[in-house]
Amino acid sequence: MEYNQLGYRIEKVGILRKIQKFWVDGVADKNRENILKLLDFNPEAKLLDLGCDDGLWTQRLADKIGTKKVYGVEVSDDRGKEATARGVRVKKCDLNEKFTFEDESFDVIHSNQVIEHLSDTDNFISEMYRVLKPGGYIILSTVNLSGWHNIISLIFGYQPFDLSNVSVKGNIGNPFSFWNKNSEAEGALSKSWQHIRVFTTYALFEFLKIYGFENLSVKSSGYYILPNFFSNIDPKHGHYIAIKAYKNSDLN
């Protein structure tokens, strides 16, 4: 069985693969485009990518910013080595715990599809604020619990799509979910792929404000079943959200 980089099963033929390509891969690509649009060019900026994986996407972020000061956090040793080879200064740490960086160390902090996997989200948000320089900003991207795909699932009595990967046994409670066993050898969904907490756009805005972030803005992608254009008009119901938030607004 083949899986894409987001952990979804790839159907090589048939309608399911076509739906997945449009629904998952295409919308996720659009979300990454939104993230890049939110970044400011600043060659002097110091970038931290929380969950840098193999460093490939981290370097795209760095190129958009124009910086060579690139740091990352990655829990996987193998992925961390790949990121290091790409020029990312990688540290291994648990993002549910205090970050191993000094106060006010970074101008830009990025995190894409990470917060939904964490158990201590208060720690995650407060630590981002702590290590961010005054006037700096974060780009925080995640799936949206209030996306239409999740709302429709609830209407029909199913588990939301983005909360159906809550067990090592794979998809739970939604027969249409793309989450499946991503390890035939182990016969289980890796715990690192499970979603623990999923936020609505409104809730994540409120959460960030409670910890002192200001001047928030959002971009969204995936507005099922209508064209993606509508996610720009109504980001509260898009599939993916990418939020930009500043430590303070004095420099904006």
PDB file of C-alpha atoms in Angstrom:
ATOM      1  CA  MET A   1       0.000   0.000   0.000  1.00  0.00           C
ATOM      2  CA  GLU A   2       1.242   3.486  -0.862  1.00  0.00           C
ATOM      3  CA  TYR A   3       0.743   6.597   1.293  1.00  0.00           C
ATOM      4  CA  ASN A   4       1.285  10.271   0.587  1.00  0.00           C
ATOM      5  CA  GLN A   5       3.323  12.630   2.783  1.00  0.00           C
ATOM      6  CA  LEU A   6       0.276  13.511   4.864  1.00  0.00           C
ATOM      7  CA  GLY A   7      -0.273   9.878   5.798  1.00  0.00           C
ATOM      8  CA  TYR A   8      -3.273   9.258   3.599  1.00  0.00           C
ATOM      9  CA  ARG A   9      -3.694   6.044   1.631  1.00  0.00           C
ATOM     10  CA  ILE A  10      -3.177   6.531  -2.096  1.00  0.00           C
ATOM     11  CA  GLU A  11      -5.599   4.786  -4.405  1.00  0.00           C
ATOM     12  CA  LYS A  12      -3.670   4.294  -7.642  1.00  0.00           C
ATOM     13  CA  VAL A  13      -6.802   3.977  -9.758  1.00  0.00           C
ATOM     14  CA  GLY A  14     -10.465   4.747  -9.494  1.00  0.00           C
ATOM     15  CA  ILE A  15     -12.694   7.518  -8.252  1.00  0.00           C
ATOM     16  CA  LEU A  16     -11.415   7.466  -4.658  1.00  0.00           C
ATOM     17  CA  ARG A  17      -7.936   8.502  -5.780  1.00  0.00           C
ATOM     18  CA  LYS A  18      -9.364  11.258  -7.957  1.00  0.00           C
ATOM     19  CA  ILE A  19     -11.396  12.581  -5.041  1.00  0.00           C
ATOM     20  CA  GLN A  20      -8.388  12.369  -2.747  1.00  0.00           C
ATOM     21  CA  LYS A  21      -6.151  14.175  -5.227  1.00  0.00           C
ATOM     22  CA  PHE A  22      -8.630  17.066  -5.366  1.00  0.00           C
ATOM     23  CA  TRP A  23      -9.695  17.024  -1.732  1.00  0.00           C
ATOM     24  CA  VAL A  24      -6.476  16.314   0.138  1.00  0.00           C
ATOM     25  CA  ASP A  25      -3.444  16.897  -2.039  1.00  0.00           C
ATOM     26  CA  GLY A  26      -4.707  19.898  -3.990  1.00  0.00           C
ATOM     27  CA  VAL A  27      -6.166  21.700  -0.997  1.00  0.00           C
ATOM     28  CA  ALA A  28      -3.057  21.019   1.086  1.00  0.00           C
ATOM     29  CA  ASP A  29      -0.943  22.506  -1.710  1.00  0.00           C
ATOM     30  CA  LYS A  30      -3.178  25.575  -1.706  1.00  0.00           C
ATOM     31  CA  ASN A  31      -2.680  25.872   2.036  1.00  0.00           C
ATOM     32  CA  ARG A  32       1.086  25.880   1.555  1.00  0.00           C
ATOM     33  CA  GLU A  33       0.666  28.613  -1.047  1.00  0.00           C
ATOM     34  CA  ASN A  34      -1.278  30.624   1.524  1.00  0.00           C
ATOM     35  CA  ILE A  35       1.506  30.176   4.064  1.00  0.00           C
ATOM     36  CA  LEU A  36       4.086  31.475   1.606  1.00  0.00           C
ATOM     37  CA  LYS A  37       1.918  34.518   0.885  1.00  0.00           C
ATOM     38  CA  LEU A  38       1.841  35.373   4.586  1.00  0.00           C
ATOM     39  CA  LEU A  39       5.636  35.498   4.885  1.00  0.00           C
ATOM     40  CA  ASP A  40       7.517  38.814   4.664  1.00  0.00           C
ATOM     41  CA  PHE A  41      10.845  39.202   2.868  1.00  0.00           C
ATOM     42  CA  ASN A  42      13.529  39.852   5.479  1.00  0.00           C
ATOM     43  CA  PRO A  43      17.060  38.481   4.909  1.00  0.00           C
ATOM     44  CA  GLU A  44      17.971  39.289   8.520  1.00  0.00           C
ATOM     45  CA  ALA A  45      15.110  37.265   9.981  1.00  0.00           C
ATOM     46  CA  LYS A  46      15.781  34.221  12.135  1.00  0.00           C
ATOM     47  CA  LEU A  47      13.313  31.445  11.269  1.00  0.00           C
ATOM     48  CA  LEU A  48      12.144  28.571  13.473  1.00  0.00           C
ATOM     49  CA  ASP A  49      10.107  25.731  11.960  1.00  0.00           C
ATOM     50  CA  LEU A  50       8.314  23.644  14.577  1.00  0.00           C
ATOM     51  CA  GLY A  51       7.972  20.203  13.040  1.00  0.00           C
ATOM     52  CA  CYS A  52      10.472  20.680  10.223  1.00  0.00           C
ATOM     53  CA  ASP A  53      10.331  17.054   9.006  1.00  0.00           C
ATOM     54  CA  ASP A  54      13.007  16.511   6.305  1.00  0.00           C
ATOM     55  CA  GLY A  55      13.630  20.258   5.895  1.00  0.00           C
ATOM     56  CA  LEU A  56      12.401  20.474   2.302  1.00  0.00           C
ATOM     57  CA  TRP A  57       9.404  22.686   3.108  1.00  0.00           C
ATOM     58  CA  THR A  58      11.465  24.583   5.706  1.00  0.00           C
ATOM     59  CA  GLN A  59      13.881  25.630   2.998  1.00  0.00           C
ATOM     60  CA  ARG A  60      11.010  26.864   0.837  1.00  0.00           C
ATOM     61  CA  LEU A  61       9.956  29.056   3.742  1.00  0.00           C
ATOM     62  CA  ALA A  62      13.496  30.328   4.176  1.00  0.00           C
ATOM     63  CA  ASP A  63      13.810  31.089   0.464  1.00  0.00           C
ATOM     64  CA  LYS A  64      10.578  33.110   0.552  1.00  0.00           C
ATOM     65  CA  ILE A  65      11.819  35.081   3.550  1.00  0.00           C
ATOM     66  CA  GLY A  66      15.280  35.375   2.028  1.00  0.00           C
ATOM     67  CA  THR A  67      17.104  34.181   5.130  1.00  0.00           C
ATOM     68  CA  LYS A  68      19.908  31.720   5.830  1.00  0.00           C
ATOM     69  CA  LYS A  69      19.218  31.702   9.579  1.00  0.00           C
ATOM     70  CA  VAL A  70      17.080  28.573   9.647  1.00  0.00           C
ATOM     71  CA  TYR A  71      16.279  26.463  12.714  1.00  0.00           C
ATOM     72  CA  GLY A  72      13.946  23.547  13.195  1.00  0.00           C
ATOM     73  CA  VAL A  73      12.500  21.146  15.733  1.00  0.00           C
ATOM     74  CA  GLU A  74      11.904  17.542  14.684  1.00  0.00           C
ATOM     75  CA  VAL A  75      11.127  14.487  16.807  1.00  0.00           C
ATOM     76  CA  SER A  76      12.207  11.929  14.180  1.00  0.00           C
ATOM     77  CA  ASP A  77      15.959  11.291  14.137  1.00  0.00           C
ATOM     78  CA  ASP A  78      15.976  10.204  10.491  1.00  0.00           C
ATOM     79  CA  ARG A  79      13.949  13.199   9.325  1.00  0.00           C
ATOM     80  CA  GLY A  80      16.083  15.495  11.460  1.00  0.00           C
ATOM     81  CA  LYS A  81      19.237  14.237   9.765  1.00  0.00           C
ATOM     82  CA  GLU A  82      17.728  14.954   6.354  1.00  0.00           C
ATOM     83  CA  ALA A  83      16.784  18.461   7.451  1.00  0.00           C
ATOM     84  CA  THR A  84      20.285  19.032   8.816  1.00  0.00           C
ATOM     85  CA  ALA A  85      21.736  17.989   5.472  1.00  0.00           C
ATOM     86  CA  ARG A  86      19.563  20.676   3.880  1.00  0.00           C
ATOM     87  CA  GLY A  87      21.014  23.378   6.102  1.00  0.00           C
ATOM     88  CA  VAL A  88      18.450  23.459   8.909  1.00  0.00           C
ATOM     89  CA  ARG A  89      19.871  23.666  12.433  1.00  0.00           C
ATOM     90  CA  VAL A  90      17.754  20.970  14.029  1.00  0.00           C
ATOM     91  CA  LYS A  91      16.961  20.277  17.657  1.00  0.00           C
ATOM     92  CA  LYS A  92      15.010  17.289  18.895  1.00  0.00           C
ATOM     93  CA  CYS A  93      12.480  18.096  21.579  1.00  0.00           C
ATOM     94  CA  ASP A  94       8.921  17.370  22.655  1.00  0.00           C
ATOM     95  CA  LEU A  95       6.706  20.297  21.645  1.00  0.00           C
ATOM     96  CA  ASN A  96       4.438  19.484  24.583  1.00  0.00           C
ATOM     97  CA  GLU A  97       7.274  20.653  26.835  1.00  0.00           C
ATOM     98  CA  LYS A  98       9.378  23.804  27.204  1.00  0.00           C
ATOM     99  CA  PHE A  99      11.299  24.618  24.028  1.00  0.00           C
ATOM    100  CA  THR A 100      15.089  24.450  24.252  1.00  0.00           C
ATOM    101  CA  PHE A 101      15.560  28.016  22.981  1.00  0.00           C
ATOM    102  CA  GLU A 102      16.225  31.283  24.764  1.00  0.00           C
ATOM    103  CA  ASP A 103      13.595  33.984  25.222  1.00  0.00           C
ATOM    104  CA  GLU A 104      12.984  36.275  22.222  1.00  0.00           C
ATOM    105  CA  SER A 105      15.237  34.288  19.859  1.00  0.00           C
ATOM    106  CA  PHE A 106      13.289  34.298  16.579  1.00  0.00           C
ATOM    107  CA  ASP A 107      11.706  36.770  14.170  1.00  0.00           C
ATOM    108  CA  VAL A 108       9.456  34.203  12.470  1.00  0.00           C
ATOM    109  CA  ILE A 109       8.020  30.958  13.844  1.00  0.00           C
ATOM    110  CA  HIS A 110       6.212  28.542  11.541  1.00  0.00           C
ATOM    111  CA  SER A 111       4.170  25.457  12.349  1.00  0.00           C
ATOM    112  CA  ASN A 112       2.116  23.542   9.801  1.00  0.00           C
ATOM    113  CA  GLN A 113      -0.131  20.588  10.759  1.00  0.00           C
ATOM    114  CA  VAL A 114       1.429  20.134  14.208  1.00  0.00           C
ATOM    115  CA  ILE A 115      -0.818  21.647  16.887  1.00  0.00           C
ATOM    116  CA  GLU A 116      -3.591  19.104  16.278  1.00  0.00           C
ATOM    117  CA  HIS A 117      -1.175  16.327  17.311  1.00  0.00           C
ATOM    118  CA  LEU A 118      -0.202  17.862  20.666  1.00  0.00           C
ATOM    119  CA  SER A 119      -1.666  17.199  24.095  1.00  0.00           C
ATOM    120  CA  ASP A 120      -0.413  20.385  25.804  1.00  0.00           C
ATOM    121  CA  THR A 121      -1.488  23.146  23.456  1.00  0.00           C
ATOM    122  CA  ASP A 122      -1.249  25.781  26.200  1.00  0.00           C
ATOM    123  CA  ASN A 123       2.446  25.037  26.472  1.00  0.00           C
ATOM    124  CA  PHE A 124       2.832  25.141  22.675  1.00  0.00           C
ATOM    125  CA  ILE A 125       1.242  28.570  22.264  1.00  0.00           C
ATOM    126  CA  SER A 126       2.925  30.113  25.317  1.00  0.00           C
ATOM    127  CA  GLU A 127       6.334  28.790  24.283  1.00  0.00           C
ATOM    128  CA  MET A 128       5.961  30.208  20.780  1.00  0.00           C
ATOM    129  CA  TYR A 129       5.208  33.562  22.348  1.00  0.00           C
ATOM    130  CA  ARG A 130       8.175  33.278  24.717  1.00  0.00           C
ATOM    131  CA  VAL A 131      10.823  32.540  22.073  1.00  0.00           C
ATOM    132  CA  LEU A 132       9.422  35.069  19.570  1.00  0.00           C
ATOM    133  CA  LYS A 133      11.036  38.501  19.411  1.00  0.00           C
ATOM    134  CA  PRO A 134       8.870  41.595  20.024  1.00  0.00           C
ATOM    135  CA  GLY A 135       7.459  42.619  16.656  1.00  0.00           C
ATOM    136  CA  GLY A 136       7.966  39.124  15.285  1.00  0.00           C
ATOM    137  CA  TYR A 137       5.188  36.911  13.974  1.00  0.00           C
ATOM    138  CA  ILE A 138       4.068  33.304  13.813  1.00  0.00           C
ATOM    139  CA  ILE A 139       2.438  31.388  10.986  1.00  0.00           C
ATOM    140  CA  LEU A 140       0.268  28.684  12.526  1.00  0.00           C
ATOM    141  CA  SER A 141      -1.557  26.336  10.156  1.00  0.00           C
ATOM    142  CA  THR A 142      -3.873  23.450  10.978  1.00  0.00           C
ATOM    143  CA  VAL A 143      -7.080  21.723   9.935  1.00  0.00           C
ATOM    144  CA  ASN A 144     -10.331  23.490  10.795  1.00  0.00           C
ATOM    145  CA  LEU A 145     -12.929  21.741  12.933  1.00  0.00           C
ATOM    146  CA  SER A 146     -15.623  24.062  11.548  1.00  0.00           C
ATOM    147  CA  GLY A 147     -14.799  23.187   7.932  1.00  0.00           C
ATOM    148  CA  TRP A 148     -17.866  22.170   5.958  1.00  0.00           C
ATOM    149  CA  HIS A 149     -16.554  18.616   5.530  1.00  0.00           C
ATOM    150  CA  ASN A 150     -16.518  18.186   9.314  1.00  0.00           C
ATOM    151  CA  ILE A 151     -19.896  19.880   9.818  1.00  0.00           C
ATOM    152  CA  ILE A 152     -21.584  17.685   7.215  1.00  0.00           C
ATOM    153  CA  SER A 153     -20.051  14.599   8.813  1.00  0.00           C
ATOM    154  CA  LEU A 154     -21.587  15.563  12.159  1.00  0.00           C
ATOM    155  CA  ILE A 155     -24.976  16.221  10.563  1.00  0.00           C
ATOM    156  CA  PHE A 156     -25.014  12.622   9.316  1.00  0.00           C
ATOM    157  CA  GLY A 157     -23.874  11.340  12.708  1.00  0.00           C
ATOM    158  CA  TYR A 158     -20.308  10.524  11.678  1.00  0.00           C
ATOM    159  CA  GLN A 159     -17.051  11.454  13.376  1.00  0.00           C
ATOM    160  CA  PRO A 160     -15.558  14.644  11.859  1.00  0.00           C
ATOM    161  CA  PHE A 161     -13.063  13.843   9.122  1.00  0.00           C
ATOM    162  CA  ASP A 162     -10.277  15.564  11.044  1.00  0.00           C
ATOM    163  CA  LEU A 163     -11.028  13.622  14.230  1.00  0.00           C
ATOM    164  CA  SER A 164     -11.403  10.146  12.769  1.00  0.00           C
ATOM    165  CA  ASN A 165      -7.709   9.321  13.243  1.00  0.00           C
ATOM    166  CA  VAL A 166      -7.855   8.951  17.013  1.00  0.00           C
ATOM    167  CA  SER A 167      -6.847   5.301  17.334  1.00  0.00           C
ATOM    168  CA  VAL A 168      -3.879   3.103  16.486  1.00  0.00           C
ATOM    169  CA  LYS A 169      -6.433   0.883  14.720  1.00  0.00           C
ATOM    170  CA  GLY A 170      -6.926   3.525  12.021  1.00  0.00           C
ATOM    171  CA  ASN A 171     -10.084   5.294  10.887  1.00  0.00           C
ATOM    172  CA  ILE A 172     -12.772   5.456  13.574  1.00  0.00           C
ATOM    173  CA  GLY A 173     -16.373   6.566  13.077  1.00  0.00           C
ATOM    174  CA  ASN A 174     -16.289   7.879   9.507  1.00  0.00           C
ATOM    175  CA  PRO A 175     -16.536   5.392   6.615  1.00  0.00           C
ATOM    176  CA  PHE A 176     -15.581   8.103   4.120  1.00  0.00           C
ATOM    177  CA  SER A 177     -12.390   9.198   5.870  1.00  0.00           C
ATOM    178  CA  PHE A 178      -9.061   8.856   4.054  1.00  0.00           C
ATOM    179  CA  TRP A 179      -7.260   8.014   7.288  1.00  0.00           C
ATOM    180  CA  ASN A 180      -6.191   4.386   7.175  1.00  0.00           C
ATOM    181  CA  LYS A 181      -3.482   2.149   8.578  1.00  0.00           C
ATOM    182  CA  ASN A 182      -0.182   3.665   7.460  1.00  0.00           C
ATOM    183  CA  SER A 183       1.942   0.689   8.487  1.00  0.00           C
ATOM    184  CA  GLU A 184       0.974  -2.708   7.158  1.00  0.00           C
ATOM    185  CA  ALA A 185       3.870  -4.285   9.048  1.00  0.00           C
ATOM    186  CA  GLU A 186       2.706  -2.941  12.403  1.00  0.00           C
ATOM    187  CA  GLY A 187      -0.963  -3.055  11.455  1.00  0.00           C
ATOM    188  CA  ALA A 188      -1.615   0.263  13.162  1.00  0.00           C
ATOM    189  CA  LEU A 189      -1.812   3.983  12.634  1.00  0.00           C
ATOM    190  CA  SER A 190       1.296   5.581  14.116  1.00  0.00           C
ATOM    191  CA  LYS A 191       0.498   7.639  17.203  1.00  0.00           C
ATOM    192  CA  SER A 192       2.368  10.555  15.674  1.00  0.00           C
ATOM    193  CA  TRP A 193      -0.367  10.766  12.999  1.00  0.00           C
ATOM    194  CA  GLN A 194      -3.246  10.858  15.442  1.00  0.00           C
ATOM    195  CA  HIS A 195      -5.197  14.063  16.030  1.00  0.00           C
ATOM    196  CA  ILE A 196      -5.691  14.974  19.672  1.00  0.00           C
ATOM    197  CA  ARG A 197      -7.143  18.492  19.560  1.00  0.00           C
ATOM    198  CA  VAL A 198      -8.696  20.208  16.559  1.00  0.00           C
ATOM    199  CA  PHE A 199      -9.718  23.871  16.688  1.00  0.00           C
ATOM    200  CA  THR A 200     -12.204  26.040  14.856  1.00  0.00           C
ATOM    201  CA  THR A 201     -10.902  29.252  13.328  1.00  0.00           C
ATOM    202  CA  TYR A 202     -12.730  31.273  15.970  1.00  0.00           C
ATOM    203  CA  ALA A 203     -11.310  29.190  18.832  1.00  0.00           C
ATOM    204  CA  LEU A 204      -7.733  29.387  17.577  1.00  0.00           C
ATOM    205  CA  PHE A 205      -8.002  33.170  17.230  1.00  0.00           C
ATOM    206  CA  GLU A 206      -9.235  33.408  20.805  1.00  0.00           C
ATOM    207  CA  PHE A 207      -6.537  31.030  22.042  1.00  0.00           C
ATOM    208  CA  LEU A 208      -3.748  33.086  20.476  1.00  0.00           C
ATOM    209  CA  LYS A 209      -5.142  36.355  21.842  1.00  0.00           C
ATOM    210  CA  ILE A 210      -5.292  34.936  25.374  1.00  0.00           C
ATOM    211  CA  TYR A 211      -1.542  34.374  25.218  1.00  0.00           C
ATOM    212  CA  GLY A 212      -0.826  37.903  23.975  1.00  0.00           C
ATOM    213  CA  PHE A 213      -0.724  37.602  20.188  1.00  0.00           C
ATOM    214  CA  GLU A 214      -2.129  40.560  18.263  1.00  0.00           C
ATOM    215  CA  ASN A 215      -2.952  41.741  14.750  1.00  0.00           C
ATOM    216  CA  LEU A 216      -4.233  38.345  13.632  1.00  0.00           C
ATOM    217  CA  SER A 217      -5.116  37.498  10.031  1.00  0.00           C
ATOM    218  CA  VAL A 218      -6.128  34.258   8.342  1.00  0.00           C
ATOM    219  CA  LYS A 219      -6.088  32.548   4.962  1.00  0.00           C
ATOM    220  CA  SER A 220      -8.051  29.389   4.245  1.00  0.00           C
ATOM    221  CA  SER A 221      -8.254  26.676   1.592  1.00  0.00           C
ATOM    222  CA  GLY A 222     -10.781  23.979   0.755  1.00  0.00           C
ATOM    223  CA  TYR A 223     -14.459  24.978   0.652  1.00  0.00           C
ATOM    224  CA  TYR A 224     -16.374  21.820  -0.140  1.00  0.00           C
ATOM    225  CA  ILE A 225     -18.199  21.380  -2.418  1.00  0.00           C
ATOM    226  CA  LEU A 226     -17.844  24.888  -3.829  1.00  0.00           C
ATOM    227  CA  PRO A 227     -14.687  26.257  -5.523  1.00  0.00           C
ATOM    228  CA  ASN A 228     -11.753  27.215  -3.316  1.00  0.00           C
ATOM    229  CA  PHE A 229     -12.478  30.910  -3.991  1.00  0.00           C
ATOM    230  CA  PHE A 230     -15.193  30.813  -1.350  1.00  0.00           C
ATOM    231  CA  SER A 231     -12.676  29.934   1.365  1.00  0.00           C
ATOM    232  CA  ASN A 232     -11.260  33.445   0.891  1.00  0.00           C
ATOM    233  CA  ILE A 233     -14.677  34.933   1.609  1.00  0.00           C
ATOM    234  CA  ASP A 234     -15.543  32.607   4.484  1.00  0.00           C
ATOM    235  CA  PRO A 235     -12.325  31.265   6.082  1.00  0.00           C
ATOM    236  CA  LYS A 236     -14.232  30.016   9.140  1.00  0.00           C
ATOM    237  CA  HIS A 237     -15.551  27.091   7.099  1.00  0.00           C
ATOM    238  CA  GLY A 238     -12.504  26.163   5.001  1.00  0.00           C
ATOM    239  CA  HIS A 239     -10.609  22.902   5.423  1.00  0.00           C
ATOM    240  CA  TYR A 240      -7.167  24.344   6.239  1.00  0.00           C
ATOM    241  CA  ILE A 241      -6.440  27.621   7.998  1.00  0.00           C
ATOM    242  CA  ALA A 242      -3.168  29.539   8.141  1.00  0.00           C
ATOM    243  CA  ILE A 243      -3.059  32.248  10.792  1.00  0.00           C
ATOM    244  CA  LYS A 244      -0.492  35.045  11.022  1.00  0.00           C
ATOM    245  CA  ALA A 245      -0.152  36.648  14.445  1.00  0.00           C
ATOM    246  CA  TYR A 246       2.294  39.145  15.930  1.00  0.00           C
ATOM    247  CA  LYS A 247       3.838  39.284  19.369  1.00  0.00           C
ATOM    248  CA  ASN A 248       2.888  42.907  19.414  1.00  0.00           C
ATOM    249  CA  SER A 249       1.608  45.428  16.887  1.00  0.00           C
ATOM    250  CA  ASP A 250       4.017  48.267  17.564  1.00  0.00           C
ATOM    251  CA  LEU A 251       5.992  47.642  14.369  1.00  0.00           C
ATOM    252  CA  ASN A 252       2.985  47.012  12.091  1.00  0.00           C
TER     253      ASN A 252
END
